[in-house]
Coordinates of C-alpha atoms in Angstrom, one line a residue:
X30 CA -22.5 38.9 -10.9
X31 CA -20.7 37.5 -8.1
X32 CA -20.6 33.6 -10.1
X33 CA -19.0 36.4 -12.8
X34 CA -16.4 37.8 -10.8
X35 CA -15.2 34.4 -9.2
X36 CA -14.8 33.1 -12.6
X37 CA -13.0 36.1 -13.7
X38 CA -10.6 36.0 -10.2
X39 CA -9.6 32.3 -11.7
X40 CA -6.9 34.0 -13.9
X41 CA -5.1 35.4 -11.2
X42 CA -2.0 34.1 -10.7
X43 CA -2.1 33.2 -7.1
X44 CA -4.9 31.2 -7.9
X45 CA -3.7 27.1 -7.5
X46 CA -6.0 24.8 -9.4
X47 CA -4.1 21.6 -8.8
X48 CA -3.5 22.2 -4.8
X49 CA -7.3 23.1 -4.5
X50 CA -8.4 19.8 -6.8
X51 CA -6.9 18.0 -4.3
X52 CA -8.3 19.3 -1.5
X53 CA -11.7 18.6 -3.4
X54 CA -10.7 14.7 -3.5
X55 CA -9.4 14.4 -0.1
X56 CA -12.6 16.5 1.5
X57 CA -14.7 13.5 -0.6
X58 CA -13.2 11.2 0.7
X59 CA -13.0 12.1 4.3
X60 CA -16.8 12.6 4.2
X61 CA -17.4 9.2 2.5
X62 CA -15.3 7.5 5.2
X63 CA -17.4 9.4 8.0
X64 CA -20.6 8.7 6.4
X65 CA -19.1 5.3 5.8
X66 CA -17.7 4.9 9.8
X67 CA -21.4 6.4 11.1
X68 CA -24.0 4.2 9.1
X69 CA -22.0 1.0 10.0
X70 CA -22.1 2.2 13.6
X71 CA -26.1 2.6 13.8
X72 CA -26.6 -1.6 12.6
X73 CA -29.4 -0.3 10.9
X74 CA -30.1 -2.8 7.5
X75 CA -31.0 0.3 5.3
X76 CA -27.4 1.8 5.9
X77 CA -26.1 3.5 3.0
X78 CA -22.9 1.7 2.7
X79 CA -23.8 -1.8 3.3
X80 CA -20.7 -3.2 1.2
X81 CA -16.9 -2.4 0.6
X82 CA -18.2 -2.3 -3.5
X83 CA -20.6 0.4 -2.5
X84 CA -18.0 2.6 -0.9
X85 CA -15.8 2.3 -3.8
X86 CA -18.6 3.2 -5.9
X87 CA -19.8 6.5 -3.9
X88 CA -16.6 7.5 -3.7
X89 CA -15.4 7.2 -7.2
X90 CA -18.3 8.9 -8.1
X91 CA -18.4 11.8 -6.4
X92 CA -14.2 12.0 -7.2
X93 CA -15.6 12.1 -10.7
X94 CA -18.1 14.4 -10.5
X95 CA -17.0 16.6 -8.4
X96 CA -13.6 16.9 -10.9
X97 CA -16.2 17.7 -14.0
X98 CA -17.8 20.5 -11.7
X99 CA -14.4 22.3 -11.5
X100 CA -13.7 21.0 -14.9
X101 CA -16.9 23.1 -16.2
X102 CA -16.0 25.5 -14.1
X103 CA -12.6 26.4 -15.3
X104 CA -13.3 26.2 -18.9
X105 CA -16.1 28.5 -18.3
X106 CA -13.7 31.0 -16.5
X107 CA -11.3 30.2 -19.6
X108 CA -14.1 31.0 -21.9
X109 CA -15.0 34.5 -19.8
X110 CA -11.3 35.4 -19.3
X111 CA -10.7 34.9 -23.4
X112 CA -14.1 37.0 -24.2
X113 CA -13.1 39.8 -21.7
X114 CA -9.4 40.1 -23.0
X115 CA -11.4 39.9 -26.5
X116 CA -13.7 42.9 -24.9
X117 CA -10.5 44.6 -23.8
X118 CA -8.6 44.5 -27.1
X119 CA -11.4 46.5 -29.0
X120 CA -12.1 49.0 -26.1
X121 CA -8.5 49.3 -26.5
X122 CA -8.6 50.2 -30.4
X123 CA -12.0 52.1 -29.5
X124 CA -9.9 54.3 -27.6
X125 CA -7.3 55.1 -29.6
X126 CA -9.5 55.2 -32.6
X127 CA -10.9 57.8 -30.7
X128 CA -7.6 59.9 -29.2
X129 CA -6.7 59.7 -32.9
X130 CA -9.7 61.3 -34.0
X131 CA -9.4 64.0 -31.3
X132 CA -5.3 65.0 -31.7
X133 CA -6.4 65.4 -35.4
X134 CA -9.6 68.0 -34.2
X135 CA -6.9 69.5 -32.0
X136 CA -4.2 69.9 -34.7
X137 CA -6.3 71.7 -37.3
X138 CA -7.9 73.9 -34.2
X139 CA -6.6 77.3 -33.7
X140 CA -7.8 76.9 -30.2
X141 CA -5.7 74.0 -28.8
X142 CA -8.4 73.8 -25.5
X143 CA -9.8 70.7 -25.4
X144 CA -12.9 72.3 -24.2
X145 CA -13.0 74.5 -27.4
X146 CA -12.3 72.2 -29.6
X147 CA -15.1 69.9 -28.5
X148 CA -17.9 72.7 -28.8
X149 CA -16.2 74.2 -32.4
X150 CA -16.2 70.4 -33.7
X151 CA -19.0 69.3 -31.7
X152 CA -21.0 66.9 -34.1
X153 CA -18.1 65.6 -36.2
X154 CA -16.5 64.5 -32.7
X155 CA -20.3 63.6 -31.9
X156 CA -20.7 61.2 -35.2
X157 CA -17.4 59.7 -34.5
X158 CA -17.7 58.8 -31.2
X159 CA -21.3 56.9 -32.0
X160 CA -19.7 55.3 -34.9
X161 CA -16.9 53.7 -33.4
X162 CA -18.9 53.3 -29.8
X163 CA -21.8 51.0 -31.9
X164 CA -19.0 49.0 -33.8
X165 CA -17.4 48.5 -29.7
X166 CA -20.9 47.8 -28.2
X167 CA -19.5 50.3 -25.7
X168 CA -19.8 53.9 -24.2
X169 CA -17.6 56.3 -24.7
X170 CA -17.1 59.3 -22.4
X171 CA -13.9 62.3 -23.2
X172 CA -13.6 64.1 -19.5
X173 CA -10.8 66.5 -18.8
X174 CA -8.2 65.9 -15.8
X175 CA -10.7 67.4 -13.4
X176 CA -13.4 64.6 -13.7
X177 CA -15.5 66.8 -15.9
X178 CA -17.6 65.5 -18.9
X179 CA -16.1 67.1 -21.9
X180 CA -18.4 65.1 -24.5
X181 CA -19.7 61.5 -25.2
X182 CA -21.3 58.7 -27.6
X183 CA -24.7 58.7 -24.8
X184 CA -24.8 62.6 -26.2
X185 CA -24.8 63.7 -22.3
X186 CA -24.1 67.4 -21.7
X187 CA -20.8 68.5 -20.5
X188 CA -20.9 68.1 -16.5
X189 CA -18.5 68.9 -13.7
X190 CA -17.4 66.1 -11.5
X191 CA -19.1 62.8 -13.5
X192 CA -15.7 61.9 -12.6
X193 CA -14.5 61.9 -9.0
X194 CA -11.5 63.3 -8.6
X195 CA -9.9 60.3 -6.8
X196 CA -10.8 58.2 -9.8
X197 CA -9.2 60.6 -11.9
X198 CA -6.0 60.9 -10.2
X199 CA -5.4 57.2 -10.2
X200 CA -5.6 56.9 -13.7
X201 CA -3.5 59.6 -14.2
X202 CA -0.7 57.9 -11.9
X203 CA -1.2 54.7 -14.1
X204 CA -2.6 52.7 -11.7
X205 CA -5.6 52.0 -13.1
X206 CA -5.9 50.8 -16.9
X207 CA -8.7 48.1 -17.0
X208 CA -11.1 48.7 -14.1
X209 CA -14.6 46.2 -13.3
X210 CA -15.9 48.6 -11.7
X211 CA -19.0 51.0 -10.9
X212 CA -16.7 54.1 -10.7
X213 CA -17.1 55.7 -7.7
X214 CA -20.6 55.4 -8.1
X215 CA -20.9 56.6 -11.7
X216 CA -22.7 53.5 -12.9
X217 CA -25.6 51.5 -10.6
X218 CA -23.8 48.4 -11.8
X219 CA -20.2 46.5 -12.7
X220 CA -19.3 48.0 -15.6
X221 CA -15.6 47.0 -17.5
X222 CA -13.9 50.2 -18.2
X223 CA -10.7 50.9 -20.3
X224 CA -9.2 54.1 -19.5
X225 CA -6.9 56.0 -22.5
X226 CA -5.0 59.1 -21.4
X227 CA -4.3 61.7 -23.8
X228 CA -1.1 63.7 -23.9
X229 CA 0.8 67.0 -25.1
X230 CA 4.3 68.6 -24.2
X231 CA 2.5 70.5 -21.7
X232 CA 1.0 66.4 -20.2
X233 CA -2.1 65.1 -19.9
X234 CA -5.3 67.2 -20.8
X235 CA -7.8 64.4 -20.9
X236 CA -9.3 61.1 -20.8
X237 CA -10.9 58.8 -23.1
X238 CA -13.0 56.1 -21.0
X239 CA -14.5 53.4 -22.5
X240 CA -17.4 51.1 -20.7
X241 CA -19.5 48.5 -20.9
X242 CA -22.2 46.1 -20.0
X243 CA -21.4 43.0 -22.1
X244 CA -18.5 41.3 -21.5
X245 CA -17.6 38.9 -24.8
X246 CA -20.4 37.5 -26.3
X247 CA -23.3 36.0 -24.0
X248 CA -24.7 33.9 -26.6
X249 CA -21.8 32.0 -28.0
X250 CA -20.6 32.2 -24.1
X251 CA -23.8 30.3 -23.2
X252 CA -23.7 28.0 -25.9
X253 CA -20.2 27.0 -25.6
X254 CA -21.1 25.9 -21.7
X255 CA -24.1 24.0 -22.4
X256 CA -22.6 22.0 -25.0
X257 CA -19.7 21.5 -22.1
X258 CA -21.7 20.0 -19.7
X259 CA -23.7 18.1 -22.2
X260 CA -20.2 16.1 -22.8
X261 CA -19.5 16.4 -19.7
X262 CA -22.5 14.4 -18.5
X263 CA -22.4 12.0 -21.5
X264 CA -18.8 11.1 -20.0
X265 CA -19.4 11.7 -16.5
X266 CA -22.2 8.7 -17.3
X267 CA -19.3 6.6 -19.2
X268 CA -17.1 6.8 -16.4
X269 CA -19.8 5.9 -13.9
X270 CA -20.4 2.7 -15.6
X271 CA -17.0 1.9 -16.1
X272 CA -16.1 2.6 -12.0
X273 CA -19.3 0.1 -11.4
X274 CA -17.4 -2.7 -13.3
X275 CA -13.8 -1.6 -12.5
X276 CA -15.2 -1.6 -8.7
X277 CA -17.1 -5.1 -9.0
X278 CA -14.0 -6.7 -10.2
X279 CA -12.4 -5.5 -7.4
X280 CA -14.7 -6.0 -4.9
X281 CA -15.2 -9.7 -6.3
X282 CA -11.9 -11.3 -5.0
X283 CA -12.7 -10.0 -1.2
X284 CA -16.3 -11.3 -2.0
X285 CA -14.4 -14.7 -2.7
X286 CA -12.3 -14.5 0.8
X287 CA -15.2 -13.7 2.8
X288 CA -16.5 -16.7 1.8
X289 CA -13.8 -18.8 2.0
X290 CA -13.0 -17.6 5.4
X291 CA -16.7 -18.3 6.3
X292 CA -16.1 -21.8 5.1
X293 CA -12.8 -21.8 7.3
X294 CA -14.3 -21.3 9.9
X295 CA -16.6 -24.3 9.5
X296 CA -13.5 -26.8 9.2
X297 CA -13.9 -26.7 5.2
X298 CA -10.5 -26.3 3.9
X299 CA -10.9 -27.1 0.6
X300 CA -12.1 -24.2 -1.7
X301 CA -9.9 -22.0 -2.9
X302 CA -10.1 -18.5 -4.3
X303 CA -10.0 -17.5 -7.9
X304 CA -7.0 -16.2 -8.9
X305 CA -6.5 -13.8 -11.9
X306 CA -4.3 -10.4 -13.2
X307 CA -1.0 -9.6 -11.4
X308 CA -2.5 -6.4 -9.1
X309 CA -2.5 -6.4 -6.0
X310 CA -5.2 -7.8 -5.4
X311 CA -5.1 -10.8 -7.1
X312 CA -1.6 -10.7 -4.9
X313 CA -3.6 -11.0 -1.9
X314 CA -5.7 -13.5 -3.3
X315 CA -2.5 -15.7 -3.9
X316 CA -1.7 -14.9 -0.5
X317 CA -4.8 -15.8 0.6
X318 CA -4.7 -19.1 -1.1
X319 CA -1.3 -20.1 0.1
X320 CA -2.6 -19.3 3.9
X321 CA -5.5 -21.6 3.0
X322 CA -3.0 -24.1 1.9
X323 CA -0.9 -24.4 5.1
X324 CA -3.9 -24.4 7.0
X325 CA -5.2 -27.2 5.5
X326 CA -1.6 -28.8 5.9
X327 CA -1.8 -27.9 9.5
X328 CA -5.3 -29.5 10.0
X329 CA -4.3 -32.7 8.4
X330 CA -1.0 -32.8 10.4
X331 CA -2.8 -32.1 13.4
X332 CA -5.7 -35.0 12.9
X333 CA -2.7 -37.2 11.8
X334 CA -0.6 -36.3 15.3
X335 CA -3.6 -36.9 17.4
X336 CA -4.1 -40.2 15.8
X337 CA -0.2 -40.9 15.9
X338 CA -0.3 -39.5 19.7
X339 CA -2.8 -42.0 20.6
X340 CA -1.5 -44.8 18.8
X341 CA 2.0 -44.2 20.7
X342 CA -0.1 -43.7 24.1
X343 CA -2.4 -46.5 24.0
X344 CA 0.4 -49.1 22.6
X345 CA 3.1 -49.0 25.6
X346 CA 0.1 -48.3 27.9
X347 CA -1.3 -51.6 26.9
X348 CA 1.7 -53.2 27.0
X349 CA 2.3 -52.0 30.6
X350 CA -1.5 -53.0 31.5
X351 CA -1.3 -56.0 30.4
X352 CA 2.6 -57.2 31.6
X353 CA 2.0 -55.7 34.8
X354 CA -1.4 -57.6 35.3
X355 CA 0.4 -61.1 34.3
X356 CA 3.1 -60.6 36.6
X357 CA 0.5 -59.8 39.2
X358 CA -2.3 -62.7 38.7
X359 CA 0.9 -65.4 38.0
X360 CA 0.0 -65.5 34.0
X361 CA 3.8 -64.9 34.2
X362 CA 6.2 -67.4 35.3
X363 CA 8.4 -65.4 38.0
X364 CA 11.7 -66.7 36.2
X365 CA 10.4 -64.6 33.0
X366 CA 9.7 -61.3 35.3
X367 CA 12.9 -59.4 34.8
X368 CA 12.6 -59.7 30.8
X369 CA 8.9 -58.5 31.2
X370 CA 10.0 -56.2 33.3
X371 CA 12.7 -54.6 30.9
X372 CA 9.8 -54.5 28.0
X373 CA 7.8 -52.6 30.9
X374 CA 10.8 -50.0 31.7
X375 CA 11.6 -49.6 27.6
X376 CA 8.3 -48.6 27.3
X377 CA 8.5 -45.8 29.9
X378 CA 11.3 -44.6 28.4
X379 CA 9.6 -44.1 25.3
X380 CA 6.5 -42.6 27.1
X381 CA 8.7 -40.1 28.6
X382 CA 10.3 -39.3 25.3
X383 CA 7.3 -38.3 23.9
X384 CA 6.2 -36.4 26.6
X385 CA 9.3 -35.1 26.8
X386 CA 8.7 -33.7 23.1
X387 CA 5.3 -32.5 23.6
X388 CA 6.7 -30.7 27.0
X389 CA 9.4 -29.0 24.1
X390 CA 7.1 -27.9 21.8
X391 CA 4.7 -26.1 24.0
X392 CA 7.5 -24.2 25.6
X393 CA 9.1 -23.5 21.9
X394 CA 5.5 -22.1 21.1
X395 CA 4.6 -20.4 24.1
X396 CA 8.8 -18.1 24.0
X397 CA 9.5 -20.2 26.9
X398 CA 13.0 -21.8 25.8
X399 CA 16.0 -20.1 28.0
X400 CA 19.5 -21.3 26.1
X401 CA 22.1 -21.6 28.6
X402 CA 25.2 -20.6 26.4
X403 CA 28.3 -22.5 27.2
X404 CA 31.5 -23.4 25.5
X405 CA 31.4 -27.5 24.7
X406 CA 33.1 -30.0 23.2
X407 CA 31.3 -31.0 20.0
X408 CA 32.9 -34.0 18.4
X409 CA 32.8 -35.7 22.0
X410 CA 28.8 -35.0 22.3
X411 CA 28.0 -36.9 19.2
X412 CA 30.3 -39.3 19.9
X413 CA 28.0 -40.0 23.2
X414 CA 24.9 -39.6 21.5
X415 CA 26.2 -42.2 19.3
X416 CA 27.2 -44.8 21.6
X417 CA 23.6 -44.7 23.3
X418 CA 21.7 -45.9 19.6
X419 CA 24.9 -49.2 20.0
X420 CA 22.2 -51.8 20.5
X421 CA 20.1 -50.2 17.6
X422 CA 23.2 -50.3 15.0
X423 CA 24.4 -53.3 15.9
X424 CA 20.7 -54.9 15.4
X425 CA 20.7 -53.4 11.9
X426 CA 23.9 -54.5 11.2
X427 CA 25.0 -50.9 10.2
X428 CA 28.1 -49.6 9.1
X429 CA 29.5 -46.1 11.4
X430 CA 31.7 -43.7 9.8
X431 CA 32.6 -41.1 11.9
X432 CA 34.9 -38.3 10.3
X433 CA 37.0 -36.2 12.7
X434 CA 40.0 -35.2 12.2
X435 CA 40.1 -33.4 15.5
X436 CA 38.0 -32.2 18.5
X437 CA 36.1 -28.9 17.7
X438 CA 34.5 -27.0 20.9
X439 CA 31.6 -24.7 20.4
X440 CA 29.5 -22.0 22.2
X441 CA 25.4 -23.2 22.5
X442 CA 23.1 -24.7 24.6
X443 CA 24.6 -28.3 25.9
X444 CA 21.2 -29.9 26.5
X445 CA 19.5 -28.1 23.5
X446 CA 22.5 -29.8 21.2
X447 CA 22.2 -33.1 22.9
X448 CA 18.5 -33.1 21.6
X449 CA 19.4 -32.3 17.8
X450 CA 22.0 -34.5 17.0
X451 CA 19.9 -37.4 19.4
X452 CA 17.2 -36.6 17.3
X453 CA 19.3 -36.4 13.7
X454 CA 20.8 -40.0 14.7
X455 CA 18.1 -41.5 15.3
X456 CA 16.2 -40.5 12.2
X457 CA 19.3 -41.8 10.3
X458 CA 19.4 -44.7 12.1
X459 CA 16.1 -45.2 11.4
X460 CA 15.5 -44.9 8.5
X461 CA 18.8 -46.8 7.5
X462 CA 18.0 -50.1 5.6
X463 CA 20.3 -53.1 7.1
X464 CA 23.9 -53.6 6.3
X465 CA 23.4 -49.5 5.2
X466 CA 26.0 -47.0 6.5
X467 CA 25.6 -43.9 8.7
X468 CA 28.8 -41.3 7.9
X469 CA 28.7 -38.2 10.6
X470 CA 31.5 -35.5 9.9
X471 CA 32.6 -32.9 11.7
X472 CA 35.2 -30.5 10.5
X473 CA 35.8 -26.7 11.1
X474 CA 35.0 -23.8 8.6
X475 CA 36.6 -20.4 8.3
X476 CA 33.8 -17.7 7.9
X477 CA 35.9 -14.5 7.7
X478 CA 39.2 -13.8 9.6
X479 CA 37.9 -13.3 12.6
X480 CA 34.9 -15.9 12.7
X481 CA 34.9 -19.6 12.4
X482 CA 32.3 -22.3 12.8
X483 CA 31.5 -26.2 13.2
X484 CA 29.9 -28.0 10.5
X485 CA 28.5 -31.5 11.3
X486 CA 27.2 -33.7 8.8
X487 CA 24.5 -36.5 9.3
X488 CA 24.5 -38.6 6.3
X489 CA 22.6 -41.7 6.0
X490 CA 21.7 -44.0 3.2
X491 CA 18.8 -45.5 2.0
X492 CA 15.1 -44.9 -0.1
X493 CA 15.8 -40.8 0.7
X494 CA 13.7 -38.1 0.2
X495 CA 11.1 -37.1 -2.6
X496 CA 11.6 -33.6 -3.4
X497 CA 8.4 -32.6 -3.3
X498 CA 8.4 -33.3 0.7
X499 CA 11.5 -31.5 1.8
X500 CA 10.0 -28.3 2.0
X501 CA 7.2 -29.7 4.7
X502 CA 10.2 -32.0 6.6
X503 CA 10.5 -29.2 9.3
X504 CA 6.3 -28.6 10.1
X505 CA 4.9 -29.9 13.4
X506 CA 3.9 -32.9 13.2
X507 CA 4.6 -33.8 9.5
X508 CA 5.7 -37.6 8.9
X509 CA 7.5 -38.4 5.7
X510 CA 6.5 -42.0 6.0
X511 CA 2.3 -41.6 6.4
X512 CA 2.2 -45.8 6.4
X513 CA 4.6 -45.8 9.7
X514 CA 5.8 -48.5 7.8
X515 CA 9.6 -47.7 8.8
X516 CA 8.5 -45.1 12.1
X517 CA 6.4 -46.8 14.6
X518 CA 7.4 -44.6 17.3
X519 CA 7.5 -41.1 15.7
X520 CA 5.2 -38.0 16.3
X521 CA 6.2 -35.9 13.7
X522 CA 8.1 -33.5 16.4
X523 CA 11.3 -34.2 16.5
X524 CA 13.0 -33.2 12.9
X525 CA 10.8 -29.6 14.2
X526 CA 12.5 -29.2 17.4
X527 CA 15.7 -29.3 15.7
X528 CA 15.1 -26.7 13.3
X529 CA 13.6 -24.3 16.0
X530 CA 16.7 -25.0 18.7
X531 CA 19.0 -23.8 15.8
X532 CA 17.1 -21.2 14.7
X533 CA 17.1 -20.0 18.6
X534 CA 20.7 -19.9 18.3
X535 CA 21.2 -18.4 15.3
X536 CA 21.6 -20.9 12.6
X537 CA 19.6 -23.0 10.2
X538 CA 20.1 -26.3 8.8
X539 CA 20.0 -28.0 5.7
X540 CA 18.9 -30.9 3.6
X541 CA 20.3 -32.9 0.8
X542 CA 18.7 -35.9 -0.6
X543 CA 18.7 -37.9 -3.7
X544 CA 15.8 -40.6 -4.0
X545 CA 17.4 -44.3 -3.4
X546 CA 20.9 -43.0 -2.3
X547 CA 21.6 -41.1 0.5
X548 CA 20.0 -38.4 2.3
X549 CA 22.3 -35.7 4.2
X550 CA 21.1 -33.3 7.0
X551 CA 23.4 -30.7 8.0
X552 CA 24.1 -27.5 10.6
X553 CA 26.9 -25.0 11.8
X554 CA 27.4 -23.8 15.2
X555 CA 29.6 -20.8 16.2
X556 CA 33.8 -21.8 17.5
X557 CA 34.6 -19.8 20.5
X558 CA 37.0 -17.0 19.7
X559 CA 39.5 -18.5 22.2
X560 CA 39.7 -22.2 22.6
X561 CA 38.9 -24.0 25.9
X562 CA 42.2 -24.8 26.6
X563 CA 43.8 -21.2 26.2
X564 CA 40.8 -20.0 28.9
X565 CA 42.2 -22.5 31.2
X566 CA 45.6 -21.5 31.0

């Protein structure tokens, strides 16, 4: 009886299925998660959850069956609510079939007293009341506005107070029309009762109650919910397989990465995971991939620099060894000293460079780079760092455009600049075949109204650069020319410095090449708002 009036509570309008469903999937998955978070935490092997594809499983599935329990449980409360408004529409007609039948006793009555006309007409109101109580599978009682038994189909005896008189006066202020009830203790059990109150000028004069045991039809009620939940496991059975395979083929990509990670971490770089669908997760298995990718980039860049590092440590080393040892044992004639000696102090210059670069990049890498922002002339930098690479152009024979019309000052780091157009030169100098042509332009561009910049241009001409390779041109330690055939002295740092001092101050820079023509590298710097020469006014 209480599963009963649950069900039957379901219809009440305060009653919100869709906040409470909810709750049901949230509670789930709280508890999964704890169970989840506790079984992990006792390292036992016979865990419950021993896999991300098991908690996806337990969880689905108790989402699922959980939602066919209310599911059930709801169209069973449908099903009760529609048999007791059934129930309720013939008690209804029962009743007025029945107030009918006793106006009409009353009418033809010369004794309008409903008391008298119950005992003068006393087995036609008796036959009427059993016929239309067996066709209502109900009980049907006639008491007067006192709460006394006037007559009924159970062919009980008139009786004072079978009614109280509290009952009684409620339904005769209209607040109570359908009652589950025992009624006041009239009935050992819920009963549904429909109470009918009859009328004259004068007001009311009695009551026709109707009650019963049955509400709707238990039989078709029962069937109806058996052959409910037999769907209802049928596709509670289809939807656990299908949240096995749906699961699995989630589960399988992170299977993948967990692998590949484990291989990772073992130096093998070179399996990949499968990637298929356009969900997220075969997002994160792109993702994954493309990490894979630029570590494997990174470790063949790094084994490259450590061989390049050596190679550019051991050479001038060796060279210093082994000129230092023939000046010292007389293998050197002294008049041939001071050209030995200038081989010697090149090749500490170009030690220092490089350790110089290294020195860079760890304080790049580590946030250690302070800029000391000052207001400089541009043009007359590179013009300096030009003249220094003289002996280097003039040995390759090059031809030196310089474009600039006039002399452009800008706000960065002096020292920082010095090292990016050095380091831009010397790459195009570099890699500049003889009797080539180097053409560096400077010129000023207007932003907006109120900002203007610098734009420098390092253009150089020669094999260039493949497309595929531009993209990689700015990694540690990446060297477009793996044979070293044209860079003997290069680590693979310096064309990354430059991109991360302009990206410390702001700006970017960019690269133009077409294969066997010309390749152009090019940056902006900021133009003070007030030139140098009206702050020194």
């Amino acid at each position: 009886m209480f599963s009963f009036c649950f069900l039957y509570s379901l219809k009440m309008p305060k009653f919100n299925l869709i906040f409470w469903v909810k709750r049901f999937i949230m509670v789930i998955m709280i508890v999964t998660e704890k169970y989840y978070c506790y079984y992990n935490a006792q390292g036992s092997e016979k865990r419950m959850f021993k896999s991300v594809f098991t908690k996806y499983l337990t969880t689905f599935t108790l989402i699922i069956l959980f939602s066919f329990i209310i599911l059930i449980l709801v169209i069973s409360s449908m099903i009760t609510n529609y048999s007791i408004e059934s129930k309720q529409i013939m008690m209804d007609k029962s009743a007025e079939i029945t107030a009918n039948s006793l106006n009409a006793f009353i009418k033809i009555s010369e004794d309008k007293n409903i008391h008298s006309v119950a005992r003068n007409y006393a087995d036609d109101i008796q036959n009427n009341l059993l016929t239309v109580a067996t066709l209502a599978q109900s009980n049907i009682y006639i008491i007067d506005t006192e709460g006394k038994l006037i007559t009924s189909s159970v062919s009980a005896k008139p009786k004072a107070g079978f009614v109280s008189k509290t009952v009684v006066d409620n339904i005769l202020n209209n607040k109570e029309v359908y009652t589950i009830s025992r009624v006041d203790g009239l009935y050992d059990s819920l009963m549904l009762n429909y109470f009918y109150i009859l009328q004259s000028d004068d007001g009311p004069f009695a009551i026709v109650m109707v009650s019963s045991s049955d509400i709707g039809d238990p039989v078709l009620t029962s069937q109806m919910i058996k052959t409910i939940v037999s769907v209802s496991l049928w596709i509670f059975l289809a939807a656990l397989i299908s949240v096995y395979f749906i699961s699995e083929r989630i589960i399988e990509p992170l299977k993948q990465i967990s692998t590949v990670a484990k291989n990772f971490a073992k130096g093998n770089f070179a399996e990949r995971v499968k990637v298929s669908g356009r969900d997220e997760v075969a997002a994160l298995a792109e993702a994954f991939n493309n990490m894979a990718d630029s570590l494997a980039r990174l470790e063949e860049m790094r084994s490259s620099f450590l061989a390049n590092v050596s190679h550019d440590l051991r050479t001038p080393m060796t060279t210093i060894s082994g000129f230092v040892d023939g000046i010292l044992d007389g293998t050197i004639p002294e008049d041939k000293h001071s050209y030995y000696l200038g081989i010697i102090s090149a090749e500490v210059r170009r030690l220092s460079r490089l350790v110089s670069s290294l020195l860079q990049l760890s304080r790049s890498e580590a946030g250690d780079t302070k800029l000391k922002m000052t207001d400089f002339n541009l043009s007359e930098k590179t013009r300096q760092v030009l003249i220094s690479f003289e002996k280097k152009i003039d040995a390759k024979r090059l031809e030196i455009e310089f474009n600039n019309e006039q002399d452009l000052f800008v706000r960065a780091d002096t020292d920082a600049m010095h090292q990016v157009i050095y380091n831009l030169i010397d790459n195009a100098v570099k890699f500049t075949p003889k009797n080539g042509q180097v053409s560096i332009t400077i010129l000023p561009l207007t932003i907006d109204k109120k900002k203007k910049k610098a734009f420098l241009s390092i253009k150089n001409t020669g094999q260039g650069i493949p497309a595929d390779e531009i993209p990689y041109l700015f990694e540690r330690f990446y060297k477009s020319d793996r044979s070293r055939g044209l860079d003997k002295t290069g680590t693979g740092l310096g064309l990354y410095i430059v991109k991360t001092t302009l990206i410390n101050h702001g700006e970017d820079i960019k690269v133009v090449s077409e294969p066997g023509k010309i390749t152009e590298f090019s940056f902006t710097l900021p133009i003070p708002e007030k030139p140098v020469a009206e702050k020194n006014k």
